[in-house]
PDB file of C-alpha atoms and ligand atoms in Angstrom:
ATOM      1  CA  MET A   1       0.000   0.000   0.000  1.00 79.00           C
ATOM      2  CA  ALA A   2       1.428   3.339  -1.037  1.00 87.00           C
ATOM      3  CA  ILE A   3       2.346   5.525   1.895  1.00 94.00           C
ATOM      4  CA  LYS A   4       0.460   8.803   2.183  1.00 96.00           C
ATOM      5  CA  GLU A   5       2.368  12.062   1.991  1.00 96.00           C
ATOM      6  CA  LYS A   6       1.024  13.114   5.373  1.00 97.00           C
ATOM      7  CA  ILE A   7       2.554  10.019   6.999  1.00 98.00           C
ATOM      8  CA  VAL A   8       5.869  10.582   5.191  1.00 98.00           C
ATOM      9  CA  LYS A   9       5.942  14.176   6.429  1.00 98.00           C
ATOM     10  CA  GLU A  10       5.192  13.166  10.033  1.00 98.00           C
ATOM     11  CA  PHE A  11       7.722  10.328   9.974  1.00 98.00           C
ATOM     12  CA  ASN A  12      10.404  12.647   8.586  1.00 98.00           C
ATOM     13  CA  ALA A  13       9.625  15.025  11.459  1.00 98.00           C
ATOM     14  CA  GLN A  14      10.101  12.174  13.937  1.00 98.00           C
ATOM     15  CA  LEU A  15      13.364  11.154  12.234  1.00 98.00           C
ATOM     16  CA  GLN A  16      14.589  14.707  12.888  1.00 98.00           C
ATOM     17  CA  ARG A  17      13.429  14.548  16.517  1.00 98.00           C
ATOM     18  CA  GLU A  18      15.304  11.283  17.127  1.00 98.00           C
ATOM     19  CA  LEU A  19      18.451  12.869  15.691  1.00 98.00           C
ATOM     20  CA  TYR A  20      17.948  15.939  17.885  1.00 98.00           C
ATOM     21  CA  SER A  21      17.610  13.584  20.870  1.00 98.00           C
ATOM     22  CA  ALA A  22      20.955  12.022  19.923  1.00 98.00           C
ATOM     23  CA  TYR A  23      22.469  15.513  19.647  1.00 98.00           C
ATOM     24  CA  LEU A  24      21.055  16.569  23.033  1.00 98.00           C
ATOM     25  CA  TYR A  25      22.378  13.477  24.818  1.00 98.00           C
ATOM     26  CA  LEU A  26      25.764  13.767  23.147  1.00 98.00           C
ATOM     27  CA  ALA A  27      25.887  17.370  24.438  1.00 98.00           C
ATOM     28  CA  MET A  28      25.036  16.066  27.916  1.00 98.00           C
ATOM     29  CA  ALA A  29      27.763  13.399  27.570  1.00 98.00           C
ATOM     30  CA  ALA A  30      30.248  16.169  26.736  1.00 98.00           C
ATOM     31  CA  TYR A  31      29.053  18.153  29.771  1.00 98.00           C
ATOM     32  CA  PHE A  32      29.559  15.159  32.078  1.00 98.00           C
ATOM     33  CA  GLU A  33      33.039  14.553  30.576  1.00 97.00           C
ATOM     34  CA  THR A  34      34.061  17.925  32.082  1.00 96.00           C
ATOM     35  CA  THR A  35      32.799  17.000  35.564  1.00 95.00           C
ATOM     36  CA  GLY A  36      34.876  13.876  36.107  1.00 93.00           C
ATOM     37  CA  LEU A  37      31.735  11.738  36.101  1.00 96.00           C
ATOM     38  CA  LYS A  38      32.856   9.439  33.300  1.00 97.00           C
ATOM     39  CA  GLY A  39      30.119   6.898  34.062  1.00 98.00           C
ATOM     40  CA  PHE A  40      27.435   9.561  33.557  1.00 98.00           C
ATOM     41  CA  ALA A  41      29.140  10.570  30.303  1.00 98.00           C
ATOM     42  CA  HIS A  42      29.221   6.925  29.193  1.00 98.00           C
ATOM     43  CA  TRP A  43      25.499   6.515  29.937  1.00 98.00           C
ATOM     44  CA  MET A  44      24.655   9.631  27.912  1.00 98.00           C
ATOM     45  CA  LYS A  45      26.861   8.534  24.989  1.00 98.00           C
ATOM     46  CA  ASN A  46      25.054   5.212  24.863  1.00 97.00           C
ATOM     47  CA  GLN A  47      21.737   7.041  25.128  1.00 97.00           C
ATOM     48  CA  ALA A  48      22.772   9.148  22.114  1.00 98.00           C
ATOM     49  CA  GLN A  49      23.703   5.982  20.208  1.00 97.00           C
ATOM     50  CA  GLU A  50      20.295   4.455  20.957  1.00 96.00           C
ATOM     51  CA  GLU A  51      18.609   7.587  19.571  1.00 97.00           C
ATOM     52  CA  ARG A  52      20.633   7.262  16.361  1.00 97.00           C
ATOM     53  CA  LEU A  53      19.367   3.690  16.082  1.00 97.00           C
ATOM     54  CA  HIS A  54      15.800   4.975  16.524  1.00 97.00           C
ATOM     55  CA  ALA A  55      16.439   7.472  13.728  1.00 97.00           C
ATOM     56  CA  ASP A  56      17.671   4.600  11.526  1.00 97.00           C
ATOM     57  CA  ARG A  57      14.392   2.754  12.112  1.00 97.00           C
ATOM     58  CA  PHE A  58      12.314   5.718  10.984  1.00 98.00           C
ATOM     59  CA  TYR A  59      14.622   6.166   7.967  1.00 98.00           C
ATOM     60  CA  ASP A  60      14.284   2.475   7.031  1.00 97.00           C
ATOM     61  CA  PHE A  61      10.511   2.520   7.473  1.00 97.00           C
ATOM     62  CA  ILE A  62      10.062   5.547   5.185  1.00 98.00           C
ATOM     63  CA  VAL A  63      12.330   3.979   2.527  1.00 97.00           C
ATOM     64  CA  SER A  64      10.705   0.543   2.768  1.00 97.00           C
ATOM     65  CA  ARG A  65       7.284   2.105   2.151  1.00 97.00           C
ATOM     66  CA  GLY A  66       8.508   3.972  -0.910  1.00 97.00           C
ATOM     67  CA  GLY A  67       8.518   7.380   0.775  1.00 97.00           C
ATOM     68  CA  VAL A  68      11.236  10.004   0.373  1.00 98.00           C
ATOM     69  CA  VAL A  69      13.458  10.736   3.353  1.00 98.00           C
ATOM     70  CA  GLU A  70      13.884  14.454   3.859  1.00 98.00           C
ATOM     71  CA  LEU A  71      16.359  15.503   6.523  1.00 98.00           C
ATOM     72  CA  GLU A  72      15.477  18.646   8.435  1.00 96.00           C
ATOM     73  CA  ALA A  73      17.929  20.988  10.190  1.00 97.00           C
ATOM     74  CA  ILE A  74      18.963  19.968  13.696  1.00 97.00           C
ATOM     75  CA  GLU A  75      18.912  22.651  16.377  1.00 97.00           C
ATOM     76  CA  LYS A  76      22.010  23.328  18.496  1.00 98.00           C
ATOM     77  CA  PRO A  77      21.599  21.800  21.977  1.00 98.00           C
ATOM     78  CA  PRO A  78      22.750  23.555  25.177  1.00 98.00           C
ATOM     79  CA  THR A  79      26.369  23.024  26.277  1.00 97.00           C
ATOM     80  CA  SER A  80      25.889  22.964  30.047  1.00 96.00           C
ATOM     81  CA  TRP A  81      23.285  22.446  32.753  1.00 98.00           C
ATOM     82  CA  ASP A  82      22.850  23.956  36.241  1.00 97.00           C
ATOM     83  CA  SER A  83      23.509  20.624  37.965  1.00 96.00           C
ATOM     84  CA  TYR A  84      23.708  16.874  37.310  1.00 96.00           C
ATOM     85  CA  LEU A  85      20.107  16.637  38.499  1.00 97.00           C
ATOM     86  CA  HIS A  86      19.059  19.426  36.146  1.00 97.00           C
ATOM     87  CA  ALA A  87      20.521  17.541  33.154  1.00 98.00           C
ATOM     88  CA  PHE A  88      18.437  14.472  33.998  1.00 98.00           C
ATOM     89  CA  GLU A  89      15.327  16.557  34.677  1.00 98.00           C
ATOM     90  CA  GLU A  90      15.752  18.060  31.207  1.00 98.00           C
ATOM     91  CA  THR A  91      16.212  14.521  29.841  1.00 98.00           C
ATOM     92  CA  LEU A  92      12.893  13.496  31.391  1.00 98.00           C
ATOM     93  CA  LYS A  93      11.141  16.598  30.067  1.00 98.00           C
ATOM     94  CA  HIS A  94      12.532  15.870  26.601  1.00 98.00           C
ATOM     95  CA  GLU A  95      11.461  12.209  26.690  1.00 97.00           C
ATOM     96  CA  GLU A  96       7.958  13.217  27.826  1.00 98.00           C
ATOM     97  CA  SER A  97       7.683  15.502  24.805  1.00 98.00           C
ATOM     98  CA  VAL A  98       8.909  12.667  22.527  1.00 97.00           C
ATOM     99  CA  THR A  99       6.237  10.405  24.055  1.00 98.00           C
ATOM    100  CA  THR A 100       3.559  12.961  23.160  1.00 98.00           C
ATOM    101  CA  PHE A 101       4.851  13.144  19.581  1.00 98.00           C
ATOM    102  CA  ILE A 102       4.891   9.334  19.256  1.00 98.00           C
ATOM    103  CA  HIS A 103       1.304   9.177  20.556  1.00 98.00           C
ATOM    104  CA  ASP A 104       0.298  11.895  18.071  1.00 98.00           C
ATOM    105  CA  LEU A 105       1.921   9.865  15.282  1.00 98.00           C
ATOM    106  CA  ALA A 106      -0.043   6.796  16.363  1.00 98.00           C
ATOM    107  CA  ASP A 107      -3.270   8.853  16.315  1.00 98.00           C
ATOM    108  CA  ILE A 108      -2.463  10.144  12.829  1.00 98.00           C
ATOM    109  CA  SER A 109      -1.677   6.590  11.604  1.00 98.00           C
ATOM    110  CA  ILE A 110      -5.091   5.438  12.813  1.00 97.00           C
ATOM    111  CA  ALA A 111      -6.841   8.464  11.288  1.00 97.00           C
ATOM    112  CA  GLU A 112      -5.089   7.777   7.960  1.00 97.00           C
ATOM    113  CA  LYS A 113      -5.867   4.037   8.259  1.00 97.00           C
ATOM    114  CA  ASP A 114      -2.160   3.220   7.906  1.00 97.00           C
ATOM    115  CA  HIS A 115      -1.975  -0.001   9.940  1.00 97.00           C
ATOM    116  CA  ALA A 116       1.647  -0.707   8.997  1.00 97.00           C
ATOM    117  CA  ALA A 117       2.695   2.659  10.398  1.00 98.00           C
ATOM    118  CA  HIS A 118       0.613   2.054  13.504  1.00 97.00           C
ATOM    119  CA  SER A 119       2.144  -1.392  14.022  1.00 97.00           C
ATOM    120  CA  PHE A 120       5.650   0.043  13.565  1.00 97.00           C
ATOM    121  CA  LEU A 121       4.957   2.684  16.222  1.00 98.00           C
ATOM    122  CA  LYS A 122       3.931   0.132  18.858  1.00 97.00           C
ATOM    123  CA  TYR A 123       7.576  -0.580  19.677  1.00 96.00           C
ATOM    124  CA  PHE A 124       8.208   3.127  20.233  1.00 97.00           C
ATOM    125  CA  ILE A 125       5.128   3.537  22.444  1.00 97.00           C
ATOM    126  CA  ASP A 126       6.505   0.786  24.713  1.00 96.00           C
ATOM    127  CA  GLU A 127      10.056   2.120  24.429  1.00 94.00           C
ATOM    128  CA  GLN A 128       8.963   5.540  25.728  1.00 96.00           C
ATOM    129  CA  VAL A 129       7.482   3.948  28.877  1.00 97.00           C
ATOM    130  CA  GLU A 130      10.868   2.339  29.523  1.00 94.00           C
ATOM    131  CA  GLU A 131      12.801   5.565  28.761  1.00 95.00           C
ATOM    132  CA  GLU A 132      10.752   7.626  31.215  1.00 97.00           C
ATOM    133  CA  ASP A 133      10.958   4.913  33.888  1.00 97.00           C
ATOM    134  CA  THR A 134      14.754   4.639  33.595  1.00 96.00           C
ATOM    135  CA  VAL A 135      15.268   8.412  33.760  1.00 98.00           C
ATOM    136  CA  ASN A 136      12.840   8.720  36.691  1.00 98.00           C
ATOM    137  CA  ASP A 137      14.922   6.124  38.574  1.00 98.00           C
ATOM    138  CA  ILE A 138      18.125   8.071  37.974  1.00 98.00           C
ATOM    139  CA  ILE A 139      16.454  11.327  39.102  1.00 98.00           C
ATOM    140  CA  ALA A 140      15.242   9.626  42.305  1.00 98.00           C
ATOM    141  CA  LYS A 141      18.775   8.369  43.029  1.00 97.00           C
ATOM    142  CA  LEU A 142      20.319  11.781  42.324  1.00 97.00           C
ATOM    143  CA  LYS A 143      17.859  13.353  44.770  1.00 97.00           C
ATOM    144  CA  LEU A 144      18.819  10.749  47.384  1.00 97.00           C
ATOM    145  CA  VAL A 145      22.577  11.227  47.084  1.00 96.00           C
ATOM    146  CA  LYS A 146      22.321  15.060  46.785  1.00 92.00           C
ATOM    147  CA  ASP A 147      25.904  16.343  46.982  1.00 86.00           C
ATOM    148  CA  SER A 148      27.352  13.247  48.647  1.00 94.00           C
ATOM    149  CA  ALA A 149      30.635  12.490  46.855  1.00 94.00           C
ATOM    150  CA  GLY A 150      30.396   8.826  47.865  1.00 96.00           C
ATOM    151  CA  GLY A 151      26.842   8.536  46.542  1.00 96.00           C
ATOM    152  CA  LEU A 152      27.735  10.229  43.255  1.00 96.00           C
ATOM    153  CA  PHE A 153      30.757   7.951  42.868  1.00 96.00           C
ATOM    154  CA  MET A 154      28.556   4.881  43.333  1.00 96.00           C
ATOM    155  CA  LEU A 155      25.964   6.157  40.881  1.00 97.00           C
ATOM    156  CA  ASP A 156      28.725   6.985  38.413  1.00 97.00           C
ATOM    157  CA  THR A 157      29.972   3.408  38.621  1.00 97.00           C
ATOM    158  CA  GLU A 158      26.436   2.091  38.094  1.00 97.00           C
ATOM    159  CA  LEU A 159      25.730   4.303  35.059  1.00 97.00           C
ATOM    160  CA  GLY A 160      29.164   3.441  33.660  1.00 97.00           C
ATOM    161  CA  GLY A 161      28.006  -0.179  33.404  1.00 94.00           C
ATOM    162  CA  ARG A 162      25.307   0.547  30.834  1.00 92.00           C
ATOM    163  CA  PRO A 163      25.898  -1.785  27.882  1.00 89.00           C
ATOM    164  CA  GLU A 164      26.386  -0.323  24.421  1.00 89.00           C
ATOM    165  CA  PRO A 165      23.113  -0.458  22.464  1.00 89.00           C
ATOM    166  CA  THR A 166      22.922  -2.865  19.559  1.00 81.00           C
ATOM    167  CA  ALA A 167      20.615  -2.743  16.534  1.00 77.00           C
ATOM    168  CA  ILE A 168      18.026  -4.694  18.543  1.00 74.00           C
ATOM    169  CA  ASP A 169      17.718  -1.773  20.998  1.00 76.00           C
ATOM    170  CA  GLY A 170      16.822   0.507  18.114  1.00 73.00           C
ATOM    171  CA  GLY A 171      13.555  -1.243  17.491  1.00 73.00           C
ATOM    172  CA  PRO A 172      12.088  -3.791  15.094  1.00 65.00           C
ATOM    173  CA  ALA A 173      13.901  -4.250  11.795  1.00 61.00           C
TER     174      ALA A 173
HETATM  175 MG1   MG B 201      14.140   7.808  20.793  1.00 63.25          MG
END
């Protein structure tokens, strides 16, 4: 079934948003590199990599349906945050906005009767629940440790253990 232009346009917009997410988290990784919290930086770098894999999925879906990929400009992310906690609060805020966009895309897919697009989006609906949950956990821990050097060191070690994402983490092929 030929893909409708409206779906192509919305999917291209999401492709851009996934790439912006990657850019934002890479900027946060760079910020954490300057703080000595290498584990936090590692977590953010892997988060950025996962977002690039998400972008690949949207790219592949558009191409596989015979649509034309159109890359939009990517906004410059901030270079620093007020605190470690602030960076993760901004991460949560960003993920919540991505969730809203994914839900809007699902609504549009239903309205346009594009069941393939809707099926594709299911993975991302579930993925967003996981993203928000993970970031909420980190925020809760950061609030617990406050400025405790020992607590931050432990959290840094924990976040440093995040495995590198593989294609499977990017979503269904
Ligand atoms: Mg994503």
